[in-house]
mmCIF file of C-alpha atoms and ligand atoms in Angstrom:
data_model
loop_
_atom_site.group_PDB
_atom_site.id
_atom_site.type_symbol
_atom_site.label_atom_id
_atom_site.label_comp_id
_atom_site.label_asym_id
_atom_site.label_seq_id
_atom_site.Cartn_x
_atom_site.Cartn_y
_atom_site.Cartn_z
ATOM 1 C CA UNK A 1 -0.188 0.021 -0.115
ATOM 2 C CA UNK A 2 1.431 3.608 -1.254
ATOM 3 C CA UNK A 3 -1.756 5.456 -0.798
ATOM 4 C CA UNK A 4 -2.506 8.034 1.858
ATOM 5 C CA UNK A 5 -5.743 6.706 3.680
ATOM 6 C CA UNK A 6 -8.496 9.140 4.227
ATOM 7 C CA UNK A 7 -9.534 8.635 7.647
ATOM 8 C CA UNK A 8 -13.360 9.407 7.407
ATOM 9 C CA UNK A 9 -13.629 8.560 11.410
ATOM 10 C CA UNK A 10 -11.130 10.903 12.314
ATOM 11 C CA UNK A 11 -12.442 13.879 10.395
ATOM 12 C CA UNK A 12 -16.062 12.734 11.456
ATOM 13 C CA UNK A 13 -14.434 12.838 15.082
ATOM 14 C CA UNK A 14 -13.586 16.396 14.629
ATOM 15 C CA UNK A 15 -16.583 17.862 12.855
ATOM 16 C CA UNK A 16 -19.293 16.085 15.271
ATOM 17 C CA UNK A 17 -17.308 17.597 18.195
ATOM 18 C CA UNK A 18 -17.810 21.306 16.965
ATOM 19 C CA UNK A 19 -21.454 20.027 15.933
ATOM 20 C CA UNK A 20 -22.073 19.165 19.333
ATOM 21 C CA UNK A 21 -21.143 22.159 20.552
ATOM 22 C CA UNK A 22 -23.408 24.697 17.977
ATOM 23 C CA UNK A 23 -26.231 21.978 19.300
ATOM 24 C CA UNK A 24 -25.991 22.719 23.181
ATOM 25 C CA UNK A 25 -25.732 26.469 22.129
ATOM 26 C CA UNK A 26 -29.388 26.141 20.422
ATOM 27 C CA UNK A 27 -30.279 23.923 23.532
ATOM 28 C CA UNK A 28 -29.142 26.231 26.237
ATOM 29 C CA UNK A 29 -30.609 29.222 24.429
ATOM 30 C CA UNK A 30 -34.072 27.279 24.698
ATOM 31 C CA UNK A 31 -34.258 25.153 21.207
ATOM 32 C CA UNK A 32 -32.770 21.757 21.024
ATOM 33 C CA UNK A 33 -31.974 20.770 17.716
ATOM 34 C CA UNK A 34 -34.386 17.658 16.420
ATOM 35 C CA UNK A 35 -34.033 14.845 13.652
ATOM 36 C CA UNK A 36 -37.000 13.003 12.580
ATOM 37 C CA UNK A 37 -36.467 9.659 11.288
ATOM 38 C CA UNK A 38 -39.099 8.110 8.901
ATOM 39 C CA UNK A 39 -37.988 4.348 8.092
ATOM 40 C CA UNK A 40 -41.132 2.092 6.028
ATOM 41 C CA UNK A 41 -40.880 -1.414 5.851
ATOM 42 C CA UNK A 42 -37.853 -3.673 6.886
ATOM 43 C CA UNK A 43 -34.904 -3.078 4.065
ATOM 44 C CA UNK A 44 -32.136 -4.773 6.362
ATOM 45 C CA UNK A 45 -28.968 -2.144 5.518
ATOM 46 C CA UNK A 46 -31.812 0.610 5.655
ATOM 47 C CA UNK A 47 -32.210 -0.473 9.334
ATOM 48 C CA UNK A 48 -28.697 -0.329 10.055
ATOM 49 C CA UNK A 49 -28.152 3.251 8.574
ATOM 50 C CA UNK A 50 -31.596 4.615 10.380
ATOM 51 C CA UNK A 51 -29.992 3.248 13.745
ATOM 52 C CA UNK A 52 -26.300 4.841 13.398
ATOM 53 C CA UNK A 53 -28.256 8.338 12.267
ATOM 54 C CA UNK A 54 -30.619 8.278 15.148
ATOM 55 C CA UNK A 55 -27.534 7.192 17.877
ATOM 56 C CA UNK A 56 -25.336 10.137 16.184
ATOM 57 C CA UNK A 57 -27.988 12.443 17.064
ATOM 58 C CA UNK A 58 -28.714 11.103 20.825
ATOM 59 C CA UNK A 59 -24.687 11.282 20.833
ATOM 60 C CA UNK A 60 -24.442 14.861 20.021
ATOM 61 C CA UNK A 61 -26.954 16.789 21.612
ATOM 62 C CA UNK A 62 -29.646 16.718 19.121
ATOM 63 C CA UNK A 63 -33.033 14.751 19.814
ATOM 64 C CA UNK A 64 -34.528 12.664 17.239
ATOM 65 C CA UNK A 65 -38.161 10.970 16.426
ATOM 66 C CA UNK A 66 -38.035 7.675 15.025
ATOM 67 C CA UNK A 67 -40.749 6.690 13.016
ATOM 68 C CA UNK A 68 -41.126 2.822 12.170
ATOM 69 C CA UNK A 69 -43.746 1.839 9.753
ATOM 70 C CA UNK A 70 -44.435 -1.488 8.007
ATOM 71 C CA UNK A 71 -43.983 -2.234 4.342
ATOM 72 C CA UNK A 72 -47.703 -1.997 3.200
ATOM 73 C CA UNK A 73 -48.113 1.967 4.922
ATOM 74 C CA UNK A 74 -50.517 3.715 2.573
ATOM 75 C CA UNK A 75 -48.719 6.588 0.572
ATOM 76 C CA UNK A 76 -50.870 8.842 2.106
ATOM 77 C CA UNK A 77 -50.685 7.942 5.715
ATOM 78 C CA UNK A 78 -47.013 8.658 4.912
ATOM 79 C CA UNK A 79 -47.602 11.988 3.308
ATOM 80 C CA UNK A 80 -50.071 13.081 6.469
ATOM 81 C CA UNK A 81 -47.483 11.997 8.731
ATOM 82 C CA UNK A 82 -44.799 14.260 6.853
ATOM 83 C CA UNK A 83 -47.176 17.094 6.804
ATOM 84 C CA UNK A 84 -47.352 16.866 10.709
ATOM 85 C CA UNK A 85 -43.444 16.660 11.163
ATOM 86 C CA UNK A 86 -43.640 19.902 9.138
ATOM 87 C CA UNK A 87 -45.486 21.867 11.241
ATOM 88 C CA UNK A 88 -43.590 20.537 14.248
ATOM 89 C CA UNK A 89 -41.714 23.259 15.830
ATOM 90 C CA UNK A 90 -39.801 20.785 17.906
ATOM 91 C CA UNK A 91 -38.393 19.328 14.396
ATOM 92 C CA UNK A 92 -36.056 21.168 12.356
ATOM 93 C CA UNK A 93 -34.767 18.116 9.815
ATOM 94 C CA UNK A 94 -36.616 15.547 8.288
ATOM 95 C CA UNK A 95 -35.059 12.205 7.079
ATOM 96 C CA UNK A 96 -37.728 9.650 4.983
ATOM 97 C CA UNK A 97 -35.020 6.738 4.722
ATOM 98 C CA UNK A 98 -34.651 5.279 0.735
ATOM 99 C CA UNK A 99 -35.863 3.347 -0.834
ATOM 100 C CA UNK A 100 -39.065 3.036 -0.307
ATOM 101 C CA UNK A 101 -41.985 0.201 -0.876
ATOM 102 C CA UNK A 102 -42.627 0.156 -4.675
ATOM 103 C CA UNK A 103 -46.258 1.406 -4.048
ATOM 104 C CA UNK A 104 -45.215 4.995 -2.750
ATOM 105 C CA UNK A 105 -43.939 7.281 -5.001
ATOM 106 C CA UNK A 106 -41.021 8.714 -3.615
ATOM 107 C CA UNK A 107 -40.465 11.805 -5.662
ATOM 108 C CA UNK A 108 -43.938 12.616 -3.999
ATOM 109 C CA UNK A 109 -42.564 12.043 -0.324
ATOM 110 C CA UNK A 110 -39.526 14.123 -1.124
ATOM 111 C CA UNK A 111 -41.283 16.905 -2.345
ATOM 112 C CA UNK A 112 -44.119 17.231 0.688
ATOM 113 C CA UNK A 113 -41.188 17.376 3.131
ATOM 114 C CA UNK A 114 -40.551 21.313 3.519
ATOM 115 C CA UNK A 115 -37.399 22.254 2.143
ATOM 116 C CA UNK A 116 -36.222 24.216 5.124
ATOM 117 C CA UNK A 117 -36.594 20.781 6.781
ATOM 118 C CA UNK A 118 -35.171 18.610 3.657
ATOM 119 C CA UNK A 119 -31.600 17.694 5.926
ATOM 120 C CA UNK A 120 -31.135 15.182 3.232
ATOM 121 C CA UNK A 121 -30.965 17.904 0.282
ATOM 122 C CA UNK A 122 -33.289 15.725 -2.252
ATOM 123 C CA UNK A 123 -35.930 18.365 -2.711
ATOM 124 C CA UNK A 124 -36.232 20.147 -6.107
ATOM 125 C CA UNK A 125 -35.597 23.046 -4.340
ATOM 126 C CA UNK A 126 -32.470 22.138 -2.779
ATOM 127 C CA UNK A 127 -31.550 20.639 -5.562
ATOM 128 C CA UNK A 128 -31.963 23.780 -7.931
ATOM 129 C CA UNK A 129 -30.552 25.494 -5.203
ATOM 130 C CA UNK A 130 -27.309 23.231 -5.165
ATOM 131 C CA UNK A 131 -27.464 23.623 -9.303
ATOM 132 C CA UNK A 132 -27.542 27.125 -9.518
ATOM 133 C CA UNK A 133 -24.586 27.429 -6.971
ATOM 134 C CA UNK A 134 -26.746 28.918 -4.049
ATOM 135 C CA UNK A 135 -27.293 25.800 -2.072
ATOM 136 C CA UNK A 136 -29.268 25.701 1.113
ATOM 137 C CA UNK A 137 -29.208 22.010 2.493
ATOM 138 C CA UNK A 138 -26.753 19.952 0.593
ATOM 139 C CA UNK A 139 -27.288 15.654 -0.007
ATOM 140 C CA UNK A 140 -25.082 14.226 3.032
ATOM 141 C CA UNK A 141 -22.529 11.846 1.160
ATOM 142 C CA UNK A 142 -21.343 13.995 -1.307
ATOM 143 C CA UNK A 143 -21.224 16.874 0.996
ATOM 144 C CA UNK A 144 -19.069 14.769 3.326
ATOM 145 C CA UNK A 145 -16.903 14.008 0.416
ATOM 146 C CA UNK A 146 -15.865 17.528 -0.320
ATOM 147 C CA UNK A 147 -15.089 18.185 3.382
ATOM 148 C CA UNK A 148 -12.555 14.868 3.055
ATOM 149 C CA UNK A 149 -10.818 16.603 -0.033
ATOM 150 C CA UNK A 150 -11.050 19.557 1.695
ATOM 151 C CA UNK A 151 -9.345 18.610 4.729
ATOM 152 C CA UNK A 152 -6.781 16.453 2.984
ATOM 153 C CA UNK A 153 -6.145 19.448 0.567
ATOM 154 C CA UNK A 154 -6.615 17.464 -2.615
ATOM 155 C CA UNK A 155 -6.542 20.285 -5.394
ATOM 156 C CA UNK A 156 -10.119 20.822 -7.339
ATOM 157 C CA UNK A 157 -9.560 23.501 -9.583
ATOM 158 C CA UNK A 158 -8.991 22.775 -12.923
ATOM 159 C CA UNK A 159 -8.611 18.910 -11.582
ATOM 160 C CA UNK A 160 -9.573 16.168 -14.166
ATOM 161 C CA UNK A 161 -12.659 14.534 -11.813
ATOM 162 C CA UNK A 162 -14.391 11.305 -12.802
ATOM 163 C CA UNK A 163 -17.869 10.331 -10.985
ATOM 164 C CA UNK A 164 -19.258 6.752 -11.395
ATOM 165 C CA UNK A 165 -22.732 6.564 -10.821
ATOM 166 C CA UNK A 166 -25.880 8.890 -11.725
ATOM 167 C CA UNK A 167 -28.268 8.856 -8.747
ATOM 168 C CA UNK A 168 -29.705 11.656 -7.378
ATOM 169 C CA UNK A 169 -28.298 10.937 -3.838
ATOM 170 C CA UNK A 170 -24.985 10.772 -4.656
ATOM 171 C CA UNK A 171 -23.812 10.508 -8.490
ATOM 172 C CA UNK A 172 -25.576 14.143 -9.428
ATOM 173 C CA UNK A 173 -25.100 16.285 -6.659
ATOM 174 C CA UNK A 174 -21.219 14.968 -6.452
ATOM 175 C CA UNK A 175 -21.118 15.977 -9.989
ATOM 176 C CA UNK A 176 -22.208 19.472 -9.466
ATOM 177 C CA UNK A 177 -20.097 20.089 -6.198
ATOM 178 C CA UNK A 178 -16.914 19.427 -8.286
ATOM 179 C CA UNK A 179 -17.710 21.112 -10.798
ATOM 180 C CA UNK A 180 -18.689 24.191 -8.268
ATOM 181 C CA UNK A 181 -15.117 23.668 -7.261
ATOM 182 C CA UNK A 182 -13.409 24.556 -10.431
ATOM 183 C CA UNK A 183 -13.190 20.663 -11.338
ATOM 184 C CA UNK A 184 -13.583 18.942 -15.455
ATOM 185 C CA UNK A 185 -16.362 16.785 -14.317
ATOM 186 C CA UNK A 186 -17.341 13.742 -16.162
ATOM 187 C CA UNK A 187 -20.087 11.558 -14.969
ATOM 188 C CA UNK A 188 -19.825 7.954 -16.042
ATOM 189 C CA UNK A 189 -22.518 4.917 -15.532
ATOM 190 C CA UNK A 190 -23.845 1.753 -16.308
ATOM 191 C CA UNK A 191 -24.185 2.627 -20.005
ATOM 192 C CA UNK A 192 -20.638 4.356 -20.489
ATOM 193 C CA UNK A 193 -18.561 2.178 -23.196
ATOM 194 C CA UNK A 194 -15.350 2.244 -21.948
ATOM 195 C CA UNK A 195 -15.099 3.041 -17.893
ATOM 196 C CA UNK A 196 -11.259 2.656 -17.809
ATOM 197 C CA UNK A 197 -10.425 5.259 -20.791
ATOM 198 C CA UNK A 198 -12.252 7.481 -18.484
ATOM 199 C CA UNK A 199 -11.005 7.091 -14.828
ATOM 200 C CA UNK A 200 -7.231 6.493 -16.703
ATOM 201 C CA UNK A 201 -7.377 10.150 -16.913
ATOM 202 C CA UNK A 202 -8.680 11.222 -13.791
ATOM 203 C CA UNK A 203 -7.180 12.884 -10.828
ATOM 204 C CA UNK A 204 -10.119 12.448 -8.890
ATOM 205 C CA UNK A 205 -12.348 9.470 -9.219
ATOM 206 C CA UNK A 206 -15.599 8.888 -6.895
ATOM 207 C CA UNK A 207 -17.131 5.592 -7.229
ATOM 208 C CA UNK A 208 -20.750 5.494 -6.761
ATOM 209 C CA UNK A 209 -22.408 2.402 -7.918
ATOM 210 C CA UNK A 210 -23.315 0.105 -5.135
ATOM 211 C CA UNK A 211 -21.242 -3.076 -7.388
ATOM 212 C CA UNK A 212 -17.907 -4.634 -5.886
ATOM 213 C CA UNK A 213 -14.742 -4.234 -7.945
ATOM 214 C CA UNK A 214 -16.004 -1.453 -10.494
ATOM 215 C CA UNK A 215 -12.862 -0.108 -9.962
ATOM 216 C CA UNK A 216 -9.652 -2.011 -10.250
ATOM 217 C CA UNK A 217 -5.803 -0.718 -10.158
ATOM 218 C CA UNK A 218 -5.263 -0.861 -13.939
ATOM 219 C CA UNK A 219 -7.717 2.014 -14.106
ATOM 220 C CA UNK A 220 -6.351 4.392 -11.946
ATOM 221 C CA UNK A 221 -3.694 6.851 -12.833
ATOM 222 C CA UNK A 222 -0.589 6.882 -10.303
ATOM 223 C CA UNK A 223 -1.397 9.225 -7.435
ATOM 224 C CA UNK A 224 -5.218 9.790 -8.120
ATOM 225 C CA UNK A 225 -7.140 10.303 -5.304
ATOM 226 C CA UNK A 226 -10.166 7.361 -5.448
ATOM 227 C CA UNK A 227 -13.162 8.163 -2.977
ATOM 228 C CA UNK A 228 -15.326 4.792 -2.519
ATOM 229 C CA UNK A 229 -18.728 5.762 -1.476
ATOM 230 C CA UNK A 230 -19.925 1.997 -2.267
ATOM 231 C CA UNK A 231 -21.455 0.083 0.859
ATOM 232 C CA UNK A 232 -21.273 -3.821 -0.036
ATOM 233 C CA UNK A 233 -20.963 -7.260 0.934
ATOM 234 C CA UNK A 234 -18.177 -9.374 -0.282
ATOM 235 C CA UNK A 235 -18.792 -13.489 -0.967
ATOM 236 C CA UNK A 236 -17.906 -14.211 2.777
ATOM 237 C CA UNK A 237 -20.377 -11.332 3.963
ATOM 238 C CA UNK A 238 -17.538 -8.854 5.048
ATOM 239 C CA UNK A 239 -18.413 -4.771 4.163
ATOM 240 C CA UNK A 240 -16.503 -3.878 1.045
ATOM 241 C CA UNK A 241 -16.950 -0.807 -1.406
ATOM 242 C CA UNK A 242 -16.871 -0.559 -5.390
ATOM 243 C CA UNK A 243 -13.415 -0.178 -5.305
ATOM 244 C CA UNK A 244 -10.411 -3.170 -5.440
ATOM 245 C CA UNK A 245 -9.171 -1.257 -1.984
ATOM 246 C CA UNK A 246 -6.020 -3.798 -2.002
ATOM 247 C CA UNK A 247 -4.890 -3.491 -5.795
ATOM 248 C CA UNK A 248 -5.960 0.618 -6.109
ATOM 249 C CA UNK A 249 -3.980 1.660 -2.667
ATOM 250 C CA UNK A 250 -1.083 0.288 -4.390
ATOM 251 C CA UNK A 251 -1.293 3.580 -7.322
ATOM 252 C CA UNK A 252 -3.731 5.920 -5.921
ATOM 253 C CA UNK A 253 -1.689 8.957 -4.056
ATOM 254 C CA UNK A 254 -5.451 8.725 -1.782
ATOM 255 C CA UNK A 255 -7.826 6.477 -0.803
ATOM 256 C CA UNK A 256 -10.884 6.357 1.491
ATOM 257 C CA UNK A 257 -11.255 2.327 2.982
ATOM 258 C CA UNK A 258 -14.615 0.952 3.608
ATOM 259 C CA UNK A 259 -15.412 0.734 6.474
ATOM 260 C CA UNK A 260 -14.014 4.090 8.001
ATOM 261 C CA UNK A 261 -14.096 5.867 4.937
ATOM 262 C CA UNK A 262 -17.421 8.126 3.353
ATOM 263 C CA UNK A 263 -19.846 6.125 5.479
ATOM 264 C CA UNK A 264 -19.240 8.012 9.150
ATOM 265 C CA UNK A 265 -19.414 11.348 7.087
ATOM 266 C CA UNK A 266 -22.236 10.700 5.597
ATOM 267 C CA UNK A 267 -23.842 10.698 9.395
ATOM 268 C CA UNK A 268 -21.712 13.377 10.007
ATOM 269 C CA UNK A 269 -23.145 15.744 7.495
ATOM 270 C CA UNK A 270 -26.961 14.895 8.320
ATOM 271 C CA UNK A 271 -25.995 16.196 11.685
ATOM 272 C CA UNK A 272 -24.472 19.577 10.478
ATOM 273 C CA UNK A 273 -27.538 19.812 8.618
ATOM 274 C CA UNK A 274 -29.848 19.658 10.882
ATOM 275 C CA UNK A 275 -28.041 22.066 13.964
ATOM 276 C CA UNK A 276 -27.944 24.191 10.693
ATOM 277 C CA UNK A 277 -31.670 24.021 9.998
ATOM 278 C CA UNK A 278 -32.438 24.676 13.429
ATOM 279 C CA UNK A 279 -29.853 27.637 13.774
ATOM 280 C CA UNK A 280 -31.929 28.846 10.765
ATOM 281 C CA UNK A 281 -34.798 28.702 12.430
ATOM 282 C CA UNK A 282 -38.205 27.541 10.483
ATOM 283 C CA UNK A 283 -40.948 29.780 11.770
HETATM 284 N N1 GUN B 1 -30.489 5.826 1.488
HETATM 285 C C1 GUN B 1 -29.275 5.777 1.339
HETATM 286 N N2 GUN B 1 -28.784 7.068 1.338
HETATM 287 C C2 GUN B 1 -29.984 7.815 2.036
HETATM 288 C C3 GUN B 1 -29.688 9.044 2.330
HETATM 289 O O1 GUN B 1 -28.453 9.424 2.365
HETATM 290 N N3 GUN B 1 -30.811 9.554 2.631
HETATM 291 C C4 GUN B 1 -31.985 8.936 2.876
HETATM 292 N N4 GUN B 1 -33.013 9.321 3.097
HETATM 293 N N5 GUN B 1 -31.729 7.907 1.792
HETATM 294 C C5 GUN B 1 -31.003 6.776 1.831
#
């Protein structure tokens, strides 16, 4: 291994300590920040993510409510609950864990969340604000990646960046954030003809596909920064990312591990967004 490890746990610790101070200040002034987490169904990965989000809130002075609904919850019932949370003055942020069961229109649900409480940054108003360079809430995973690149002083202006994946949660907002920072950005995806031709030119590669070994050592320019957003299981059931970590870390200049890379940063930025929502207030 020659690459420098980008330590998401260590950076999270620093950022979370600052969040806890801001939360305590708000609480002392009479309003403890609050996050409402909503989970529909029993997707095992979602259960773990949601449990970690609620625990992180509780550990840093943010109160949380947790609504768990069965997979057959009616869409109208979910929309009614969101309406309640929108009007609840104790709640500053609302997070509906995705994916939702297929009978529920996730676009409709996201658009029902008040943009000022949309700490995921998924509402069209927040997506539009990001696109036009006036971000309010930025999606937590790409926002966390930007913090990592900043902390490790990875130059972005003029850099060639390749994002693999085009989801609304990671790929698209990641590309916009890198673009805003002055990178020349290419978005690759499952229909891309020659992925390696793109990644071999890149100074920064962000892999966010949900598929193992999407990026191998032969696809990476020596010294490049490789960010692994993937959360997969290998054949032995062990947590792994989208990147062949063992191989890539012999070529890259910087690389994020899985676990201990982007994962903790996603939760950290959720805490940041929630405290920011509380500081802004919502009338
Ligand atoms: N599912 C996977 N990632 C996320 C996320 O960041 N927020 C929500 N709400 N659901 C997700």
